[in-house]
CSV table of C-alpha atoms in Angstrom, one decimal:
chain,number,residue,atom,x,y,z
A,1,MET,CA,-8.4,102.5,7.4
A,2,LEU,CA,-6.6,99.9,9.2
A,3,SER,CA,-7.7,101.2,13.0
A,4,SER,CA,-11.1,101.6,11.6
A,5,PHE,CA,-11.2,97.9,10.7
A,6,GLY,CA,-9.9,97.2,14.1
A,7,LYS,CA,-12.3,98.8,16.1
A,8,HIS,CA,-15.0,97.3,14.3
A,9,LEU,CA,-13.4,93.9,14.6
A,10,LYS,CA,-13.4,94.7,18.8
A,11,ILE,CA,-17.5,96.2,18.6
A,12,ALA,CA,-18.1,92.7,16.3
A,13,ALA,CA,-16.7,90.4,19.2
A,14,ILE,CA,-17.7,92.6,22.2
A,15,LYS,CA,-21.3,92.5,20.5
A,16,LEU,CA,-21.2,88.8,20.1
A,17,ALA,CA,-19.8,87.6,23.6
A,18,ILE,CA,-22.1,90.4,25.4
A,19,ARG,CA,-25.2,88.6,24.0
A,20,ARG,CA,-24.5,85.8,26.7
A,21,THR,CA,-22.8,87.5,29.7
A,22,SER,CA,-21.6,85.6,32.5
A,23,PRO,CA,-23.8,85.5,35.9
A,24,SER,CA,-22.2,86.3,38.8
A,25,ARG,CA,-21.3,82.8,40.0
A,26,ILE,CA,-20.0,80.1,37.3
A,27,PRO,CA,-20.5,76.3,38.3
A,28,LEU,CA,-17.3,74.6,36.8
A,29,VAL,CA,-17.8,71.2,38.7
A,30,ARG,CA,-18.5,68.9,35.5
A,31,GLU,CA,-21.9,67.5,36.9
A,32,ARG,CA,-23.3,71.1,37.6
A,33,ALA,CA,-21.8,72.9,34.3
A,34,LYS,CA,-23.1,70.7,31.3
A,35,ASN,CA,-25.6,73.8,30.4
A,36,VAL,CA,-22.9,76.3,31.0
A,37,ASP,CA,-22.3,78.9,27.6
A,38,CYS,CA,-21.7,82.1,28.7
A,39,PHE,CA,-18.8,84.9,28.4
A,40,THR,CA,-17.1,87.8,30.6
A,41,VAL,CA,-15.8,90.9,28.3
A,42,GLU,CA,-13.4,92.9,30.2
A,43,ILE,CA,-12.1,96.1,28.4
A,44,LYS,CA,-8.4,97.6,29.7
A,45,ASP,CA,-5.8,99.9,28.9
A,46,SER,CA,-3.4,98.5,26.4
A,47,ASP,CA,-0.6,100.1,28.4
A,48,GLY,CA,-1.9,99.5,31.9
A,49,GLY,CA,-3.6,102.2,32.3
A,50,PRO,CA,-6.4,103.0,34.7
A,51,ILE,CA,-9.0,101.6,32.6
A,52,ASP,CA,-10.7,98.2,33.7
A,53,VAL,CA,-14.1,97.4,32.8
A,54,LEU,CA,-16.2,94.4,32.8
A,55,ALA,CA,-18.6,95.1,29.9
A,56,LYS,CA,-22.3,94.7,30.5
A,57,GLY,CA,-24.2,96.8,27.5
A,58,LEU,CA,-23.4,98.0,24.0
A,59,ASP,CA,-25.5,100.5,21.8
A,60,LYS,CA,-24.1,102.5,18.6
A,61,LYS,CA,-22.8,105.1,20.8
A,62,CYS,CA,-21.1,103.6,23.7
A,63,LEU,CA,-20.4,100.5,25.8
A,64,THR,CA,-21.3,100.3,29.2
A,65,GLY,CA,-20.1,98.2,32.3
A,66,ASP,CA,-18.9,98.2,35.5
A,67,GLN,CA,-15.3,100.2,36.4
A,68,TRP,CA,-12.7,97.8,38.3
A,69,SER,CA,-12.7,99.1,42.0
A,70,GLY,CA,-9.8,97.4,43.5
A,71,ASP,CA,-11.7,94.7,45.1
A,72,LEU,CA,-14.5,94.1,42.4
A,73,TYR,CA,-16.3,95.5,39.4
A,74,GLU,CA,-18.6,97.8,40.9
A,75,PHE,CA,-18.7,101.6,39.5
A,76,PRO,CA,-20.9,101.8,36.5
A,77,ILE,CA,-19.0,103.6,33.5
A,78,SER,CA,-19.8,104.4,29.8
A,79,ILE,CA,-17.3,104.5,27.4
A,80,PRO,CA,-17.7,106.1,23.4
A,81,LEU,CA,-17.2,103.5,21.0
A,82,GLN,CA,-14.6,106.2,19.3
A,83,HIS,CA,-12.2,104.8,22.1
A,84,ILE,CA,-12.6,101.3,21.8
A,85,GLU,CA,-9.9,100.9,19.4
A,86,GLU,CA,-7.4,102.0,21.8
A,87,LEU,CA,-8.3,99.9,24.4
A,88,GLU,CA,-7.7,95.8,24.8
A,89,VAL,CA,-10.1,93.4,24.7
A,90,ARG,CA,-10.0,90.3,26.9
A,91,ILE,CA,-12.8,87.7,26.2
A,92,THR,CA,-13.5,84.8,28.5
A,93,HIS,CA,-15.9,82.0,27.0
A,94,PHE,CA,-17.2,79.5,29.9
A,95,PHE,CA,-18.4,76.4,28.2
A,96,LYS,CA,-19.3,73.5,30.2
A,97,HIS,CA,-16.5,73.0,32.5
A,98,THR,CA,-13.9,74.3,30.7
A,99,ARG,CA,-12.7,77.7,30.1
A,100,THR,CA,-11.1,79.6,27.2
A,101,GLU,CA,-9.3,82.9,27.3
A,102,TYR,CA,-9.1,85.1,24.1
A,103,THR,CA,-6.6,88.0,24.3
A,104,GLY,CA,-7.9,89.9,21.5
A,105,ALA,CA,-10.9,90.2,18.8
A,106,ILE,CA,-9.2,88.3,16.2
A,107,ASP,CA,-8.6,85.6,18.8
A,108,PHE,CA,-11.7,85.3,20.0
A,109,LEU,CA,-13.6,85.4,16.5
A,110,TRP,CA,-11.5,82.9,15.2
A,111,GLY,CA,-11.8,80.6,18.0
A,112,HIS,CA,-15.7,81.3,17.9
A,113,ILE,CA,-15.9,80.3,14.4
A,114,THR,CA,-13.5,77.2,14.7
A,115,LYS,CA,-15.4,76.2,17.7
A,116,LYS,CA,-12.4,76.3,20.0
A,117,PRO,CA,-13.9,75.1,23.1
A,118,HIS,CA,-15.8,72.1,21.2
A,119,ARG,CA,-12.4,71.0,19.5
A,120,PHE,CA,-10.6,71.0,23.0
A,121,LEU,CA,-13.6,68.8,24.5
A,122,PHE,CA,-13.3,66.7,21.6
A,123,ARG,CA,-9.7,66.3,21.7
A,124,ASN,CA,-9.9,65.7,25.6
A,125,ARG,CA,-12.4,63.1,25.3
A,126,ILE,CA,-10.5,61.1,23.1
A,127,VAL,CA,-7.4,61.3,25.1
A,128,GLN,CA,-9.0,60.3,28.0
A,129,LEU,CA,-10.9,57.2,26.3
A,130,PHE,CA,-7.3,56.2,25.6
A,131,TYR,CA,-6.2,56.7,29.0
A,132,ASN,CA,-9.1,54.5,30.1
A,133,GLN,CA,-8.2,52.0,28.2
A,134,THR,CA,-4.3,51.6,28.5
A,135,THR,CA,-4.1,52.7,32.4
A,136,ARG,CA,-3.5,49.7,34.5
A,137,PHE,CA,-3.8,50.4,38.4
A,138,ARG,CA,-1.5,48.8,41.0
A,139,GLN,CA,-3.0,45.9,42.8
A,140,ASP,CA,0.0,44.5,44.5
A,141,ARG,CA,0.9,46.0,47.7
A,142,ILE,CA,4.7,46.0,46.9
A,143,GLU,CA,4.3,47.1,43.6
A,144,LEU,CA,2.8,50.2,45.0
A,145,LEU,CA,5.4,50.7,47.6
A,146,LYS,CA,8.0,50.5,45.2
A,147,GLU,CA,6.1,53.2,42.9
A,148,ILE,CA,6.0,55.3,45.9
A,149,HIS,CA,9.7,55.3,46.3
A,150,ALA,CA,10.4,55.8,42.7
A,151,ASN,CA,7.6,58.8,42.9
A,152,HIS,CA,10.0,60.2,46.1
A,153,LEU,CA,13.1,59.5,44.5
A,154,LYS,CA,11.8,61.4,41.5
A,155,THR,CA,11.0,64.4,43.5
A,156,ALA,CA,14.4,64.1,45.1
A,157,GLY,CA,16.0,65.0,41.8
A,158,ARG,CA,14.4,68.3,41.9
A,159,ASP,CA,14.3,69.0,45.7
A,160,GLU,CA,17.2,67.6,47.8
A,161,GLU,CA,15.2,67.8,50.6
A,162,ALA,CA,12.5,65.3,49.4
A,163,TYR,CA,15.4,62.8,49.6
A,164,GLY,CA,15.3,62.5,53.3
A,165,ALA,CA,11.9,61.4,53.3
A,166,LEU,CA,12.7,58.4,52.0
A,167,PHE,CA,14.5,57.7,55.6
A,168,GLY,CA,11.7,59.3,58.0
A,169,ASP,CA,11.8,62.8,57.9
A,170,ASN,CA,8.5,65.1,58.1
A,171,ARG,CA,7.6,65.1,54.4
A,172,SER,CA,4.3,63.3,53.9
A,173,PHE,CA,1.9,63.1,51.5
A,174,THR,CA,-1.8,62.5,50.9
A,175,GLU,CA,-3.8,59.7,49.6
A,176,MET,CA,-5.4,62.1,46.9
A,177,LYS,CA,-1.9,63.7,46.1
A,178,LEU,CA,0.0,60.2,45.6
A,179,PHE,CA,-2.8,58.8,43.6
A,180,GLU,CA,-2.6,61.9,41.0
A,181,ASP,CA,1.4,61.7,41.2
A,182,LEU,CA,0.8,57.7,40.6
A,183,TYR,CA,-1.6,57.9,37.8
A,184,GLY,CA,-2.2,61.6,36.6
A,185,ASN,CA,-5.2,64.1,36.9
A,186,ARG,CA,-7.0,61.9,34.3
A,187,ALA,CA,-7.6,59.0,36.9
A,188,PHE,CA,-10.1,61.0,38.6
A,189,GLU,CA,-12.5,60.7,35.2
A,190,HIS,CA,-11.6,56.9,34.9
A,191,PRO,CA,-15.0,54.9,35.0
A,192,ALA,CA,-13.7,52.6,37.4
A,193,PHE,CA,-12.3,55.6,39.9
A,194,ASN,CA,-14.3,54.9,42.8
A,195,LYS,CA,-13.5,51.2,42.8
A,196,GLU,CA,-9.5,51.8,42.2
A,197,TYR,CA,-9.3,54.8,44.5
A,198,THR,CA,-11.0,52.9,47.4
A,199,ALA,CA,-8.3,49.7,46.6
A,200,PHE,CA,-5.7,52.2,46.7
A,201,LYS,CA,-6.6,53.6,50.1
A,202,LEU,CA,-6.9,49.7,51.4
A,203,LEU,CA,-3.4,49.3,49.9
A,204,LEU,CA,-2.0,52.5,51.6
A,205,GLY,CA,-3.8,51.3,55.1
A,206,SER,CA,-2.3,47.4,54.7
A,207,LEU,CA,1.4,49.2,54.4
A,208,ALA,CA,0.7,51.8,57.3
A,209,ALA,CA,-0.2,48.3,59.5
A,210,THR,CA,3.2,46.4,58.6
A,211,GLY,CA,5.2,49.8,59.3
A,212,ASP,CA,6.2,50.2,55.7
A,213,LEU,CA,4.5,53.5,55.9
A,214,VAL,CA,3.8,56.0,58.6
A,215,SER,CA,0.3,57.4,59.0
A,216,GLU,CA,0.1,60.6,61.0
A,217,ASN,CA,-3.2,63.4,60.8
A,218,GLY,CA,-4.4,61.4,57.7
A,219,LYS,CA,-1.1,61.5,55.8
A,220,TYR,CA,1.6,59.0,55.1
A,221,ARG,CA,5.4,58.9,54.8
A,222,LEU,CA,7.7,56.1,54.0
A,223,SER,CA,9.5,54.6,56.9
A,224,ALA,CA,13.3,53.3,56.5
A,225,SER,CA,11.9,49.7,56.8
A,226,SER,CA,10.1,50.2,53.7
A,227,LEU,CA,13.4,49.3,52.2
A,228,LYS,CA,13.9,46.3,53.6
A,229,SER,CA,10.4,45.1,52.9
A,230,ILE,CA,11.1,45.9,49.0
A,231,ALA,CA,14.5,44.2,49.4
A,232,ASP,CA,13.1,41.0,51.1
A,233,PHE,CA,10.3,40.9,48.3
A,234,GLU,CA,12.8,41.1,45.5
A,235,GLU,CA,15.2,38.1,47.3
A,236,ALA,CA,12.0,36.1,47.7
A,237,GLU,CA,11.3,36.6,43.7
A,238,ARG,CA,15.0,35.7,42.8
A,239,ARG,CA,14.4,32.6,45.0
A,240,HIS,CA,11.4,31.6,43.5
A,241,ALA,CA,12.8,32.2,39.6
A,242,ASP,CA,15.7,30.0,40.8
A,243,SER,CA,13.6,27.6,42.0
A,244,VAL,CA,11.6,27.6,38.6
A,245,ARG,CA,14.8,27.3,36.6
A,246,GLN,CA,15.9,24.7,38.6
A,247,ASN,CA,12.7,22.6,38.3
A,248,LYS,CA,12.8,23.4,34.5
A,249,ARG,CA,15.9,22.0,34.2
A,250,LEU,CA,15.4,18.6,36.1
A,251,PHE,CA,12.2,18.2,34.5
A,252,TRP,CA,14.4,18.2,30.5
A,253,ILE,CA,17.5,16.2,32.6
A,254,THR,CA,14.2,13.8,33.4
A,255,VAL,CA,13.2,13.8,29.9
A,256,VAL,CA,16.6,12.8,28.8
A,257,ILE,CA,17.0,10.2,30.9
A,258,ALA,CA,13.4,9.0,30.2
A,259,VAL,CA,14.4,9.0,26.5
A,260,ALA,CA,17.7,7.4,26.9
A,261,THR,CA,16.3,4.5,29.0
A,262,ALA,CA,13.6,4.0,26.2
A,263,MET,CA,15.8,4.0,23.6
A,264,GLN,CA,18.0,1.5,25.4
A,265,ALA,CA,15.2,-0.6,26.2
A,266,TYR,CA,14.0,-0.6,22.8
A,267,ILE,CA,17.7,-1.4,21.3
A,268,ALA,CA,18.0,-4.4,24.0
A,269,PHE,CA,14.8,-5.7,23.4
A,270,PHE,CA,15.6,-6.4,19.3
A,271,LYS,CA,19.1,-7.4,20.1
A,272,GLY,CA,17.6,-9.9,22.1
């Protein structure tokens, strides 16, 4: 009874997915994938046996498809439906630029009923909107340089060789990889991505021009002099902060003196 029910679930899942089988090439780039909505149905031995079929058709008696040859699905094959309950069904849903994999008939049918790809896209859109509103891109070259150092030190916590990158070894990074490391992959979907990425590249070029970064073959690496640049900048910031504090003290001292002088003049005038 249970096995018969499982068989019918598998047949229902295959029948539903096979209505929109995927083409040989599926565009996943966002701009080209707006109308993508198709499935691939793979039938496999649950114990890792030789059956590995890409389903293409289904009738009342058998399932037809192409058997895996080791390089691609190319050998036509037919599987009687009475054997379906012994096999594993894996379904992949390509929807717009997403790819959702299901590991069984129940998993697929539940995901299809509850619109799993739609839910994923909706949740992803909300998260992206929040990211767009809260992310602040670096506009200052020294602040960016400090972020690069922090990123390398964070990597050094996982990889001892990375620590040497701070002092001029051959470990380097590309503009795109560093941008992703600092801002996350959601930065590429930010509405101001083109503008911010262009500014980011200009900042890296400026840091390379002053010797804080070494530019080689389209990649960058930190130089030892970058530590001095950061130290000099922080020292200048401290001096500026000290100067501001001193100016504030002088201002209030001047105010106190002016008030005291005014009071003395006021008292002297009325006593006189």
